Amino acid sequence: MRWILSFLLLAFLATVQAISSSGNKLLVVLEDLSEKTKYSKYLGDLEARGFKVSYESPKNEKLALFELGERAYDHLLILPPKSKGLGPQLTPKFLLDFINAGGNILLTLSSSHPTPTGLVSLLLELDIHLPTDRTALVVDHFNYDTLSASDKHDVVLVPRPDAIRPDVKNFFRGDGKGGEVIAFPRGVGQTLGNKSPLLTPILRAPRTAYSYNPKEDVEGVEDPFAVGPQLSLITTMQARNSARFTVIGSSEMLEDAWFGGKVKRSVGLGGVGIGAKEVKTSNQAFAQEVTGWTFNEIGVLKVGKIEHHLNEGGASSNITNPKIYRVKNDVTYSIELSEYSWDKWVPFTPPTGDVVQLEFSMLSPFHRLPLTPSTTTETSTIYTTSFKLPDQHGIFNFKVNYKRPFLSNVEEKNTVTVRHFAHDEWPRSWVITSAWPWITGIGVTVTGWVAFVALWLWKTASNAAAVLLSGDTFTSENLSITRSLQSTPHDTASPNPLVSSDSSVSMTSTRPSKQRSSPSSSQSSSPKTSNPPDRVEKRTRNTLAARRYRQRRLDEVSGLETQLKDTRSERDDLKVRVARLEGEVEALRALLAKRSE
Amino acid sequence: MAPKRSAVSRESTPSQSATQTTTIPASTPIKSKSANQSPQQVALGIWQNYLDKTPQRTKLIDVFMAFLVVVGVLQFVYCVIAGNYPFNAFLSGFSATVGQFVLTASLRIQTNVENKAEFGEVSQERAFADYVFGSLILHFFCVNFIN
């Protein structure tokens, strides 16, 4: 039972909320309820569009914009009060809180009732300035209604406004045929500070209009508050949370009398409008557009699905919205955008000359790319772009920051990590052609090294073999050589093989020998003749001496070794003998002991 | 093994010095006693001295080192001419050659007979094993770094 109830409630809410994109609870602040009849057409339109309108007097004690800390209404329409104040519940602070909480406010002014100081300071807070004379109104001697204000010229006739910039959507142009006229009777013009980027005028005064205080009895105006297009007749402010605030300078233009009333324009500058006919004002349609915009019925953007995924080599990955990418990855990003139009979501298309852009940013954007519409559904357009991630690792944001006049703000951030190349993700060296010479360098070095090591090892092995071999042959050869050397008498020369030729020379000089002295003398006198045979002979003698020396050492060592062996065996024999003798001694002692017992 | 080799080397030194003293005068018969030889002759003398005096093994090392110098210079010249685009490739190729040169130089120092006094406790086999081990590490590093 309960679930059926809740289901019904949900269904009911759904149908009701189809009116404005942000709720339908509208509070109309109206001091005198009898005045309601003056605005019956306007308020009737609102109710017909589905707003749940409640009327409150600013003097009502129970009036409250907030209930338990929540907004009690979605929208607020303030019609000009006759009294000087708006009461304790509609102070500038509460109104600003209401905007900060996302509520929309439509404020109307009138020159017949001075604007309450509370509202003046609220407007000042938003950088909207009103004339210092409380009763000043906008007058134009060239664009007035000859039917109702032929004398005072205070009903200004204004054509439908153009877009403030060519690349901004114009929601207030009606059907766009032209020739429509808006009556702006006895309104208050505002000037805008040029510091605030949130302020946008919808309707500006014509060139010849100026602000004039009829209560001053001065002939002509010496120092008007503002003139021409400086005067904004209808001003909007869209806060950063997309809450909307609109000031309409003339509450009278919303009255029944001007909704469909007939006007006839005066002769303007340069004879424009001579022979003008009576036309119906387009106040009703224009008021609907302004109110609709203020109460979030048009110009509201909604972000649907946001997707980004890897798109390496044209093949898109199945994993959507991964948390991590690598530098230089190919990535596709898509965002779904819808726009609310009176009672339904429609695909959003930016005006010509404007594009939705994607920023890929870490502190500052590395990429700022246009998003192009790829597919359109019934209620939305999907914008997409593909790009290569920058060669920079870190924490990045996919950011769509689309803030335009008269469109609600879109600021979407998706944070991803961008890592650098893993060790095995770099291109292999042989893939890069210009690395080949150095690959060859390594190859040649390694090959050379292998060859060197092989040669070295082979040489070591052959050397060892040679040493072993020479050791074997040497012993057998040696004896014969020494024998032959001993037999030859010539061998009496250098007995010491280590003595160099120099010392042998010195020896010859000190020692007077018959055989040696003569060759040495001949050597000194004619070295080149005697040298070669002498050298060869010396070398042979030297090698022989070396061999003998080596052999002698070998013999010595072997002799010592045999001696050692002999001594050892003798020692072992003695040890055995000692052991035997000791055994005998023990046995004999035992015998002796037995005997004595 | 070691004492035998030392004996051989001790035996070979005097004979070589003897040949040296005799060969140089043979090539310069007139100015044999005078000190001013032409640079060409000095160079030739040094070369001859090197050929006579250096053991076969050291000569082998020298040939390998000369080969490495040639390879290294070629790589560097290529880098100067063609640019260092895969810089890691240049680094690893060049450092393979230079590192091999350094290792070989230290092997030459350790195995040289003249340096027996300083490296008496390092046997020839030990020096060569160290050299092979170091070289293998170097080659592994270079091949890894060039990717």
Coordinates of C-alpha atoms in Angstrom, one line a residue, chain A:
Chain A
M1 CA 0.0 0.0 0.0
R2 CA 2.7 2.3 1.1
W3 CA 4.8 1.6 -2.0
I4 CA 1.9 2.4 -4.3
L5 CA 1.5 5.7 -2.5
S6 CA 5.1 6.5 -2.8
F7 CA 5.1 5.5 -6.4
L8 CA 2.1 7.7 -7.1
L9 CA 3.8 10.6 -5.3
L10 CA 6.9 10.1 -7.4
A11 CA 4.9 10.1 -10.6
F12 CA 3.1 13.2 -9.5
L13 CA 6.4 14.9 -8.7
A14 CA 7.7 13.9 -12.1
T15 CA 4.9 15.5 -14.0
V16 CA 5.0 18.6 -11.9
Q17 CA 8.7 19.0 -12.2
A18 CA 8.5 19.0 -16.0
I19 CA 7.8 22.7 -15.7
S20 CA 11.0 24.2 -14.6
S21 CA 14.2 22.3 -14.6
S22 CA 14.7 23.3 -10.9
G23 CA 11.3 23.0 -9.1
N24 CA 8.0 24.8 -9.4
K25 CA 7.5 26.4 -6.0
L26 CA 7.1 30.1 -6.7
L27 CA 6.7 32.8 -4.1
V28 CA 5.2 36.1 -5.2
V29 CA 5.9 38.9 -2.8
L30 CA 3.0 41.3 -3.2
E31 CA 2.1 43.9 -0.6
D32 CA -1.5 44.4 -1.5
L33 CA -3.3 41.2 -2.6
S34 CA -5.8 43.4 -4.5
E35 CA -3.1 44.3 -6.8
K36 CA -3.1 40.7 -8.0
T37 CA -5.8 41.6 -10.5
K38 CA -3.5 44.1 -12.2
Y39 CA -1.1 41.2 -13.1
S40 CA -3.7 38.6 -13.7
K41 CA -2.5 37.7 -17.2
Y42 CA 1.1 37.4 -16.2
L43 CA 0.4 35.4 -13.1
G44 CA -2.1 33.3 -15.0
D45 CA 0.6 32.5 -17.6
L46 CA 2.9 31.4 -14.8
E47 CA 0.3 29.1 -13.3
A48 CA -0.6 27.8 -16.7
R49 CA 3.1 26.8 -17.1
G50 CA 2.8 24.7 -14.0
F51 CA 4.2 26.9 -11.3
K52 CA 2.7 26.5 -7.8
V53 CA 2.3 30.1 -6.9
S54 CA 1.9 31.3 -3.3
Y55 CA 1.3 34.9 -2.5
E56 CA 2.7 36.6 0.5
S57 CA 2.8 40.1 1.8
P58 CA 6.3 41.3 2.9
K59 CA 4.6 42.3 6.2
N60 CA 3.5 38.8 6.9
E61 CA 5.3 37.5 10.0
K62 CA 5.2 33.9 8.8
L63 CA 7.0 34.6 5.6
A64 CA 10.3 32.8 5.4
L65 CA 12.5 32.0 2.5
F66 CA 14.1 29.1 4.4
E67 CA 12.5 26.3 6.3
L68 CA 14.7 24.2 8.6
G69 CA 17.7 25.5 6.7
E70 CA 16.4 24.4 3.4
R71 CA 15.0 26.7 0.7
A72 CA 11.2 26.8 1.1
Y73 CA 10.7 28.1 -2.5
D74 CA 12.5 27.5 -5.7
H75 CA 11.8 30.9 -7.2
L76 CA 11.0 34.3 -5.9
L77 CA 9.1 37.1 -7.7
I78 CA 9.2 40.5 -5.9
L79 CA 6.6 43.0 -7.1
P80 CA 7.3 46.6 -6.0
P81 CA 6.0 47.4 -2.5
K82 CA 4.3 50.6 -1.6
S83 CA 6.0 50.9 1.8
K84 CA 9.6 51.8 2.3
G85 CA 10.8 48.5 3.5
L86 CA 10.4 44.8 2.7
G87 CA 10.3 43.5 6.3
P88 CA 12.6 41.4 8.3
Q89 CA 12.4 38.3 6.2
L90 CA 13.5 39.8 2.9
T91 CA 16.7 41.6 3.9
P92 CA 19.6 41.6 1.4
K93 CA 21.3 38.9 3.4
F94 CA 18.4 36.5 3.2
L95 CA 18.0 37.2 -0.5
L96 CA 21.7 36.6 -1.1
D97 CA 21.5 33.4 0.9
F98 CA 18.6 32.4 -1.2
I99 CA 20.7 32.9 -4.4
N100 CA 23.6 31.0 -2.9
A101 CA 21.3 28.1 -2.1
G102 CA 20.3 28.0 -5.8
G103 CA 17.1 29.9 -5.8
N104 CA 16.1 32.3 -8.6
I105 CA 14.9 35.8 -8.0
L106 CA 12.9 38.1 -10.4
L107 CA 12.9 41.6 -9.0
T108 CA 10.7 44.3 -10.5
L109 CA 11.1 48.1 -9.9
S110 CA 8.8 51.0 -10.4
S111 CA 9.4 54.7 -10.5
S112 CA 6.0 55.4 -8.9
H113 CA 7.1 53.7 -5.7
P114 CA 10.6 54.5 -4.4
T115 CA 12.7 51.3 -4.3
P116 CA 13.3 50.1 -0.7
T117 CA 16.8 50.8 0.6
G118 CA 17.2 47.1 1.3
L119 CA 16.8 46.3 -2.4
V120 CA 19.0 49.2 -3.4
S121 CA 21.9 47.8 -1.2
L122 CA 21.2 44.3 -2.6
L123 CA 21.6 45.6 -6.1
L124 CA 24.7 47.5 -5.1
E125 CA 26.1 44.3 -3.8
L126 CA 25.7 42.8 -7.2
D127 CA 27.2 46.0 -8.9
I128 CA 23.9 47.2 -10.3
H129 CA 23.4 50.9 -9.6
L130 CA 20.0 52.7 -9.5
P131 CA 19.6 56.5 -9.9
T132 CA 20.1 58.4 -6.7
D133 CA 16.8 60.2 -7.2
R134 CA 14.3 57.6 -6.0
T135 CA 11.7 58.7 -8.4
A136 CA 13.8 59.0 -11.6
L137 CA 12.4 57.3 -14.7
V138 CA 13.5 56.7 -18.3
V139 CA 12.4 59.2 -20.8
D140 CA 12.9 59.2 -24.6
H141 CA 11.7 62.0 -26.8
F142 CA 12.1 60.0 -29.9
N143 CA 10.8 56.6 -29.1
Y144 CA 7.8 57.1 -27.0
D145 CA 4.2 55.9 -27.3
T146 CA 2.1 58.6 -28.8
L147 CA -1.1 57.1 -27.6
S148 CA -0.5 56.9 -23.8
A149 CA 2.4 59.3 -23.2
S150 CA 2.2 62.0 -25.9
D151 CA 3.0 64.6 -23.3
K152 CA 5.4 63.1 -20.8
H153 CA 7.3 60.8 -23.2
D154 CA 7.8 58.3 -20.4
V155 CA 6.5 55.2 -22.1
V156 CA 9.6 54.1 -24.1
L157 CA 9.1 51.8 -27.0
V158 CA 12.0 49.4 -27.5
P159 CA 12.5 46.8 -30.3
R160 CA 13.3 43.2 -29.4
P161 CA 16.9 43.0 -28.2
D162 CA 19.8 41.6 -30.3
A163 CA 22.2 39.1 -29.0
I164 CA 24.9 40.8 -26.9
R165 CA 27.5 39.1 -28.9
P166 CA 27.1 37.3 -32.2
D167 CA 28.3 34.0 -30.6
V168 CA 25.7 34.1 -27.8
K169 CA 22.4 32.5 -27.9
N170 CA 19.5 35.0 -28.0
F171 CA 16.6 33.7 -26.0
F172 CA 14.7 37.0 -26.2
R173 CA 14.1 37.7 -29.8
G174 CA 10.6 36.2 -30.1
D175 CA 9.9 34.6 -33.4
G176 CA 12.7 36.6 -34.9
K177 CA 10.5 38.3 -37.6
G178 CA 11.3 41.8 -36.3
G179 CA 9.0 44.8 -36.1
E180 CA 7.9 43.7 -32.6
V181 CA 7.9 46.4 -30.0
I182 CA 8.1 46.3 -26.3
A183 CA 6.5 49.0 -24.2
F184 CA 8.6 50.1 -21.2
P185 CA 6.3 52.4 -19.2
R186 CA 7.7 54.6 -16.5
G187 CA 10.6 52.3 -15.6
V188 CA 13.8 52.7 -13.7
G189 CA 17.0 52.4 -15.7
Q190 CA 20.1 50.8 -14.1
T191 CA 23.7 51.2 -14.8
L192 CA 26.1 48.2 -14.4
G193 CA 29.5 48.2 -13.0
N194 CA 31.9 46.8 -15.5
K195 CA 33.9 44.6 -13.1
S196 CA 31.4 41.8 -12.7
P197 CA 31.5 39.1 -15.4
L198 CA 28.3 37.7 -14.1
L199 CA 26.1 40.6 -15.1
T200 CA 24.5 40.7 -18.5
P201 CA 21.9 43.2 -19.7
I202 CA 18.9 41.8 -21.6
L203 CA 17.4 45.1 -22.7
R204 CA 19.2 48.4 -23.1
A205 CA 17.6 51.8 -23.5
P206 CA 17.6 53.4 -27.0
R207 CA 20.3 55.9 -27.9
T208 CA 18.1 58.9 -27.2
A209 CA 16.8 57.8 -23.8
Y210 CA 17.9 59.3 -20.5
S211 CA 17.1 59.1 -16.8
Y212 CA 15.0 62.0 -15.6
N213 CA 13.4 62.9 -12.3
P214 CA 10.0 64.5 -13.0
K215 CA 9.8 65.9 -9.4
E216 CA 12.6 68.4 -10.1
D217 CA 11.2 71.5 -11.5
V218 CA 14.2 72.3 -13.5
E219 CA 13.8 73.0 -17.2
G220 CA 15.9 70.5 -19.0
V221 CA 18.4 68.1 -17.4
E222 CA 21.9 69.3 -16.7
D223 CA 23.5 66.2 -15.3
P224 CA 21.5 63.1 -16.0
F225 CA 22.2 59.8 -14.1
A226 CA 22.8 57.9 -17.4
V227 CA 21.9 58.3 -21.0
G228 CA 21.4 56.0 -24.0
P229 CA 22.5 52.4 -23.9
Q230 CA 24.3 53.1 -20.6
L231 CA 20.9 52.5 -19.1
S232 CA 20.0 48.9 -18.8
L233 CA 16.3 48.4 -18.6
I234 CA 16.4 44.7 -17.8
T235 CA 19.5 43.2 -16.2
T236 CA 20.4 39.7 -15.4
M237 CA 23.0 38.2 -13.0
Q238 CA 23.9 34.5 -13.2
A239 CA 25.8 33.4 -10.1
R240 CA 28.5 30.9 -10.2
N241 CA 26.1 28.2 -9.0
S242 CA 23.9 29.1 -12.0
A243 CA 21.2 30.7 -9.8
R244 CA 19.6 33.5 -11.7
F245 CA 18.7 37.0 -10.7
T246 CA 16.8 39.4 -13.0
V247 CA 15.9 43.0 -12.5
I248 CA 13.1 44.4 -14.6
G249 CA 13.1 48.2 -14.4
S250 CA 9.4 48.6 -15.0
S251 CA 6.9 46.4 -13.1
E252 CA 4.2 48.1 -15.1
M253 CA 5.2 46.4 -18.3
L254 CA 4.0 43.1 -16.8
E255 CA 0.5 44.6 -16.1
D256 CA -2.5 43.4 -18.1
A257 CA -2.9 46.8 -19.6
W258 CA 0.3 46.5 -21.6
F259 CA -0.1 42.8 -22.4
G260 CA -1.8 43.2 -25.8
G261 CA -2.4 46.9 -25.5
K262 CA -1.9 49.0 -28.6
V263 CA 0.9 51.5 -29.0
K264 CA 1.9 53.9 -31.8
R265 CA 5.5 55.0 -31.9
S266 CA 6.6 58.6 -32.2
V267 CA 8.7 60.0 -35.0
G268 CA 12.2 59.0 -34.2
L269 CA 15.6 60.3 -35.2
G270 CA 16.0 61.0 -38.9
G271 CA 12.3 60.6 -39.5
V272 CA 12.0 57.0 -38.6
G273 CA 8.5 55.9 -37.8
I274 CA 6.7 58.6 -39.8
G275 CA 3.2 57.2 -40.5
A276 CA 3.6 54.4 -38.0
K277 CA 0.5 52.3 -37.4
E278 CA -0.9 51.2 -34.1
V279 CA 0.6 47.8 -33.1
K280 CA 0.1 45.4 -30.3
T281 CA 2.9 45.3 -27.8
S282 CA 4.8 42.0 -27.5
N283 CA 5.2 42.5 -23.8
Q284 CA 3.4 39.2 -23.0
A285 CA 5.7 37.0 -25.0
F286 CA 8.8 39.0 -23.9
A287 CA 7.8 38.8 -20.3
Q288 CA 7.4 35.0 -20.6
E289 CA 10.9 34.7 -22.1
V290 CA 12.5 36.8 -19.4
T291 CA 10.6 35.0 -16.6
G292 CA 11.2 31.6 -18.2
W293 CA 14.9 32.3 -18.4
T294 CA 15.0 33.5 -14.8
F295 CA 13.1 30.6 -13.4
N296 CA 15.3 28.0 -15.2
E297 CA 12.8 27.1 -18.0
I298 CA 15.3 27.9 -20.8
G299 CA 19.0 28.1 -21.1
V300 CA 19.7 25.4 -18.6
L301 CA 22.5 22.9 -19.5
K302 CA 22.8 19.4 -18.1
V303 CA 25.8 17.1 -18.3
G304 CA 24.9 13.4 -18.9
K305 CA 27.5 10.7 -19.3
I306 CA 31.2 11.6 -19.3
E307 CA 33.4 8.9 -20.8
H308 CA 37.1 8.7 -21.6
H309 CA 39.0 5.7 -22.7
L310 CA 42.2 4.5 -24.3
N311 CA 42.2 4.6 -28.1
E312 CA 45.6 3.1 -29.0
G313 CA 46.1 2.5 -32.7
G314 CA 42.5 3.2 -33.6
A315 CA 41.2 0.3 -31.4
S316 CA 39.3 1.7 -28.5
S317 CA 39.6 0.0 -25.2
N318 CA 36.7 -1.6 -23.4
I319 CA 37.7 -0.1 -20.1
T320 CA 35.9 3.3 -19.7
N321 CA 37.1 6.0 -17.4
P322 CA 40.3 4.3 -16.2
K323 CA 42.1 6.0 -13.4
I324 CA 45.5 5.9 -15.0
Y325 CA 47.0 6.5 -18.4
R326 CA 50.5 6.5 -19.8
V327 CA 52.2 9.6 -21.4
K328 CA 51.6 9.8 -25.1
N329 CA 48.6 7.5 -25.0
D330 CA 45.8 8.1 -27.5
V331 CA 42.7 8.9 -25.6
T332 CA 39.1 9.6 -26.6
Y333 CA 36.9 11.8 -24.4
S334 CA 33.1 12.3 -24.8
I335 CA 30.6 14.3 -22.9
E336 CA 26.8 14.3 -23.2
L337 CA 25.1 17.7 -23.1
S338 CA 21.4 18.5 -22.9
E339 CA 19.6 21.8 -22.9
Y340 CA 16.3 22.4 -21.2
S341 CA 13.7 24.1 -23.4
W342 CA 10.5 25.1 -21.5
D343 CA 9.3 21.6 -20.7
K344 CA 11.8 19.0 -22.1
W345 CA 15.5 18.3 -22.5
V346 CA 16.7 18.7 -26.1
P347 CA 20.1 18.2 -27.6
F348 CA 22.4 21.1 -27.0
T349 CA 24.0 22.9 -29.9
P350 CA 26.3 25.8 -29.3
P351 CA 25.5 28.9 -31.3
T352 CA 27.5 29.4 -34.5
G353 CA 30.9 30.8 -33.7
D354 CA 31.1 29.0 -30.4
V355 CA 32.4 25.6 -29.5
V356 CA 32.5 23.5 -26.4
Q357 CA 36.1 22.9 -25.5
L358 CA 38.0 20.2 -23.5
E359 CA 41.0 21.1 -21.5
F360 CA 43.6 18.5 -20.4
S361 CA 45.2 20.3 -17.6
M362 CA 47.7 20.0 -14.7
L363 CA 47.6 23.5 -13.1
S364 CA 47.5 25.0 -16.6
P365 CA 46.0 23.3 -19.6
F366 CA 48.4 21.3 -21.8
H367 CA 45.7 20.8 -24.4
R368 CA 42.6 22.9 -25.2
L369 CA 40.6 21.1 -27.9
P370 CA 37.3 21.7 -29.5
L371 CA 34.7 19.0 -28.9
T372 CA 32.7 18.0 -31.9
P373 CA 29.2 16.5 -31.8
S374 CA 29.5 12.9 -32.7
T375 CA 26.0 11.5 -32.1
T376 CA 22.7 13.1 -31.2
T377 CA 20.1 11.3 -29.1
E378 CA 16.5 12.5 -28.5
T379 CA 17.5 14.5 -25.5
S380 CA 21.2 15.1 -25.8
T381 CA 24.2 15.6 -28.0
I382 CA 27.4 13.7 -27.4
Y383 CA 30.5 15.7 -27.9
T384 CA 33.8 13.9 -28.4
T385 CA 37.4 14.5 -29.2
S386 CA 40.5 12.2 -29.5
F387 CA 44.0 13.4 -28.7
K388 CA 47.4 12.2 -27.7
L389 CA 48.3 12.8 -24.0
P390 CA 51.2 15.2 -23.4
D391 CA 54.7 13.9 -22.7
Q392 CA 54.4 14.8 -19.1
H393 CA 53.5 12.6 -16.2
G394 CA 51.4 13.7 -13.2
I395 CA 47.9 14.2 -12.1
F396 CA 45.8 15.6 -14.8
N397 CA 42.2 16.8 -15.2
F398 CA 39.8 16.3 -18.2
K399 CA 38.0 19.6 -17.8
V400 CA 35.1 21.0 -19.6
N401 CA 34.6 24.6 -18.5
Y402 CA 31.7 26.1 -20.5
K403 CA 30.5 29.3 -19.1
R404 CA 28.5 31.5 -21.4
P405 CA 26.0 34.4 -20.9
F406 CA 22.4 33.1 -20.5
L407 CA 23.5 29.5 -20.3
S408 CA 24.0 27.8 -17.0
N409 CA 27.6 27.0 -16.1
V410 CA 29.2 23.7 -17.0
E411 CA 32.3 22.8 -15.1
E412 CA 33.2 19.2 -15.2
K413 CA 36.5 17.8 -13.9
N414 CA 37.7 14.2 -14.2
T415 CA 41.0 13.5 -12.6
V416 CA 43.3 10.9 -14.0
T417 CA 46.9 9.9 -13.3
V418 CA 49.3 10.0 -16.2
R419 CA 52.3 7.7 -15.6
H420 CA 55.5 7.6 -17.6
F421 CA 56.8 4.7 -19.8
A422 CA 57.4 1.4 -18.0
H423 CA 60.8 -0.2 -18.6
D424 CA 59.5 -2.6 -21.2
E425 CA 57.4 0.0 -23.1
W426 CA 60.2 1.8 -24.8
P427 CA 60.9 1.0 -28.4
R428 CA 63.6 -1.7 -28.6
S429 CA 67.0 -0.5 -29.8
W430 CA 67.0 -2.4 -33.1
V431 CA 63.7 -0.7 -34.0
I432 CA 65.5 2.6 -34.1
T433 CA 67.6 2.6 -37.2
S434 CA 70.0 5.3 -36.0
A435 CA 71.0 3.1 -33.0
W436 CA 72.4 0.4 -35.2
P437 CA 76.0 1.7 -35.3
W438 CA 76.2 1.6 -31.5
I439 CA 74.6 -1.9 -31.4
T440 CA 77.4 -2.9 -33.8
G441 CA 79.9 -1.2 -31.5
I442 CA 78.8 -3.3 -28.6
G443 CA 78.8 -6.4 -30.8
V444 CA 82.3 -5.8 -32.0
T445 CA 83.6 -5.1 -28.5
V446 CA 82.1 -8.3 -27.2
T447 CA 83.3 -10.4 -30.1
G448 CA 86.8 -8.9 -29.8
W449 CA 86.8 -9.6 -26.1
V450 CA 85.7 -13.2 -26.7
A451 CA 88.5 -13.6 -29.2
F452 CA 91.0 -12.1 -26.8
V453 CA 89.9 -14.3 -24.0
A454 CA 90.1 -17.4 -26.2
L455 CA 93.6 -16.5 -27.4
W456 CA 94.8 -15.8 -23.9
L457 CA 93.5 -19.1 -22.6
W458 CA 94.9 -21.0 -25.6
K459 CA 98.3 -19.3 -25.0
T460 CA 98.2 -20.1 -21.3
A461 CA 97.4 -23.7 -22.0
S462 CA 100.1 -24.1 -24.7
N463 CA 102.6 -22.4 -22.4
A464 CA 101.9 -24.8 -19.6
A465 CA 102.2 -27.7 -22.0
A466 CA 105.5 -26.3 -23.3
V467 CA 106.9 -25.9 -19.8
L468 CA 105.9 -29.4 -18.9
L469 CA 107.2 -30.8 -22.1
S470 CA 110.5 -28.9 -21.9
G471 CA 110.9 -30.1 -18.3
D472 CA 110.7 -33.7 -19.5
T473 CA 113.0 -33.4 -22.5
F474 CA 115.4 -31.3 -20.6
T475 CA 116.3 -33.9 -18.0
S476 CA 117.2 -36.5 -20.7
E477 CA 119.0 -34.0 -23.0
N478 CA 120.7 -32.2 -20.2
L479 CA 123.1 -35.0 -19.3
S480 CA 124.4 -35.4 -22.8
I481 CA 124.9 -31.7 -23.2
T482 CA 126.7 -31.3 -19.9
R483 CA 128.8 -34.3 -20.7
S484 CA 129.7 -32.9 -24.1
L485 CA 130.4 -29.5 -22.5
Q486 CA 132.7 -31.1 -20.0
S487 CA 134.6 -32.9 -22.7
T488 CA 135.3 -29.6 -24.6
P489 CA 138.1 -27.6 -23.2
H490 CA 136.5 -24.4 -24.6
D491 CA 134.0 -24.4 -21.8
T492 CA 136.3 -23.0 -19.1
A493 CA 134.7 -19.6 -19.7
S494 CA 132.0 -18.1 -17.5
P495 CA 131.2 -20.7 -14.8
N496 CA 128.4 -18.4 -13.5
P497 CA 125.6 -18.1 -16.0
L498 CA 124.1 -15.1 -14.3
V499 CA 127.0 -12.9 -14.8
S500 CA 126.3 -10.4 -17.5
S501 CA 128.5 -9.5 -20.3
D502 CA 129.5 -6.2 -18.7
S503 CA 130.7 -7.8 -15.6
S504 CA 132.6 -10.4 -17.6
V505 CA 134.3 -7.6 -19.4
S506 CA 135.2 -5.9 -16.1
M507 CA 136.4 -9.3 -14.8
T508 CA 138.7 -9.6 -17.7
S509 CA 140.1 -6.2 -17.0
T510 CA 140.8 -7.0 -13.4
R511 CA 142.0 -10.5 -13.9
P512 CA 145.0 -11.0 -16.2
S513 CA 144.2 -14.0 -18.2
K514 CA 145.8 -15.0 -21.5
Q515 CA 142.8 -16.5 -23.1
R516 CA 140.2 -13.8 -22.2
S517 CA 142.2 -10.7 -22.5
S518 CA 142.9 -11.0 -26.2
P519 CA 139.2 -11.3 -27.3
S520 CA 138.2 -8.4 -25.1
S521 CA 140.8 -6.1 -26.5
S522 CA 139.8 -7.1 -30.0
Q523 CA 136.1 -6.5 -29.1
S524 CA 136.8 -2.9 -28.0
S525 CA 138.8 -2.1 -31.1
S526 CA 136.5 -3.6 -33.7
P527 CA 133.1 -4.4 -32.3
K528 CA 131.2 -5.0 -35.5
T529 CA 133.5 -7.7 -36.9
S530 CA 133.8 -9.8 -33.8
N531 CA 130.4 -9.2 -32.4
P532 CA 128.0 -11.6 -34.2
P533 CA 129.9 -14.8 -33.7
D534 CA 130.7 -13.8 -30.1
R535 CA 127.1 -13.0 -29.4
V536 CA 125.8 -16.4 -30.7
E537 CA 128.5 -18.2 -28.8
K538 CA 127.7 -16.3 -25.6
R539 CA 124.0 -17.0 -25.9
T540 CA 124.6 -20.7 -26.4
R541 CA 126.9 -20.7 -23.5
N542 CA 124.4 -18.8 -21.5
T543 CA 121.5 -21.1 -22.3
L544 CA 123.7 -24.1 -21.5
A545 CA 124.7 -22.6 -18.2
A546 CA 121.1 -21.8 -17.4
R547 CA 120.1 -25.4 -18.1
R548 CA 122.9 -26.7 -16.0
Y549 CA 121.9 -24.3 -13.2
R550 CA 118.3 -25.5 -13.4
Q551 CA 119.3 -29.1 -13.5
R552 CA 121.5 -28.7 -10.5
R553 CA 118.7 -27.2 -8.6
L554 CA 116.4 -30.0 -9.7
D555 CA 119.0 -32.5 -8.6
E556 CA 119.4 -30.8 -5.3
V557 CA 115.7 -30.8 -4.7
S558 CA 115.4 -34.5 -5.6
G559 CA 118.3 -35.4 -3.5
L560 CA 116.8 -33.5 -0.5
E561 CA 113.5 -35.3 -1.2
T562 CA 115.1 -38.7 -1.2
Q563 CA 117.0 -37.9 2.0
L564 CA 113.7 -36.8 3.6
K565 CA 112.1 -40.0 2.6
D566 CA 114.9 -42.1 4.0
T567 CA 114.8 -40.2 7.3
R568 CA 111.1 -40.6 7.5
S569 CA 111.1 -44.3 7.0
E570 CA 113.9 -44.7 9.5
R571 CA 111.9 -42.7 12.0
D572 CA 108.8 -44.8 11.4
D573 CA 110.8 -48.0 11.9
L574 CA 112.2 -46.7 15.2
K575 CA 108.7 -45.8 16.3
V576 CA 107.5 -49.3 15.7
R577 CA 110.5 -50.7 17.5
V578 CA 109.9 -48.5 20.5
A579 CA 106.3 -49.6 20.7
R580 CA 107.3 -53.3 20.5
L581 CA 109.9 -52.8 23.2
E582 CA 107.5 -51.0 25.5
G583 CA 105.0 -53.9 25.1
E584 CA 107.7 -56.3 26.1
V585 CA 108.7 -54.2 29.1
E586 CA 105.0 -54.2 30.2
A587 CA 104.7 -57.9 29.9
L588 CA 107.9 -58.6 31.8
R589 CA 106.9 -56.2 34.6
A590 CA 103.6 -58.1 34.9
L591 CA 105.4 -61.4 35.1
L592 CA 107.8 -60.0 37.7
A593 CA 104.9 -58.8 39.8
K594 CA 103.1 -62.2 39.7
R595 CA 106.3 -63.9 40.6
S596 CA 107.0 -61.7 43.7
E597 CA 103.4 -62.4 44.9

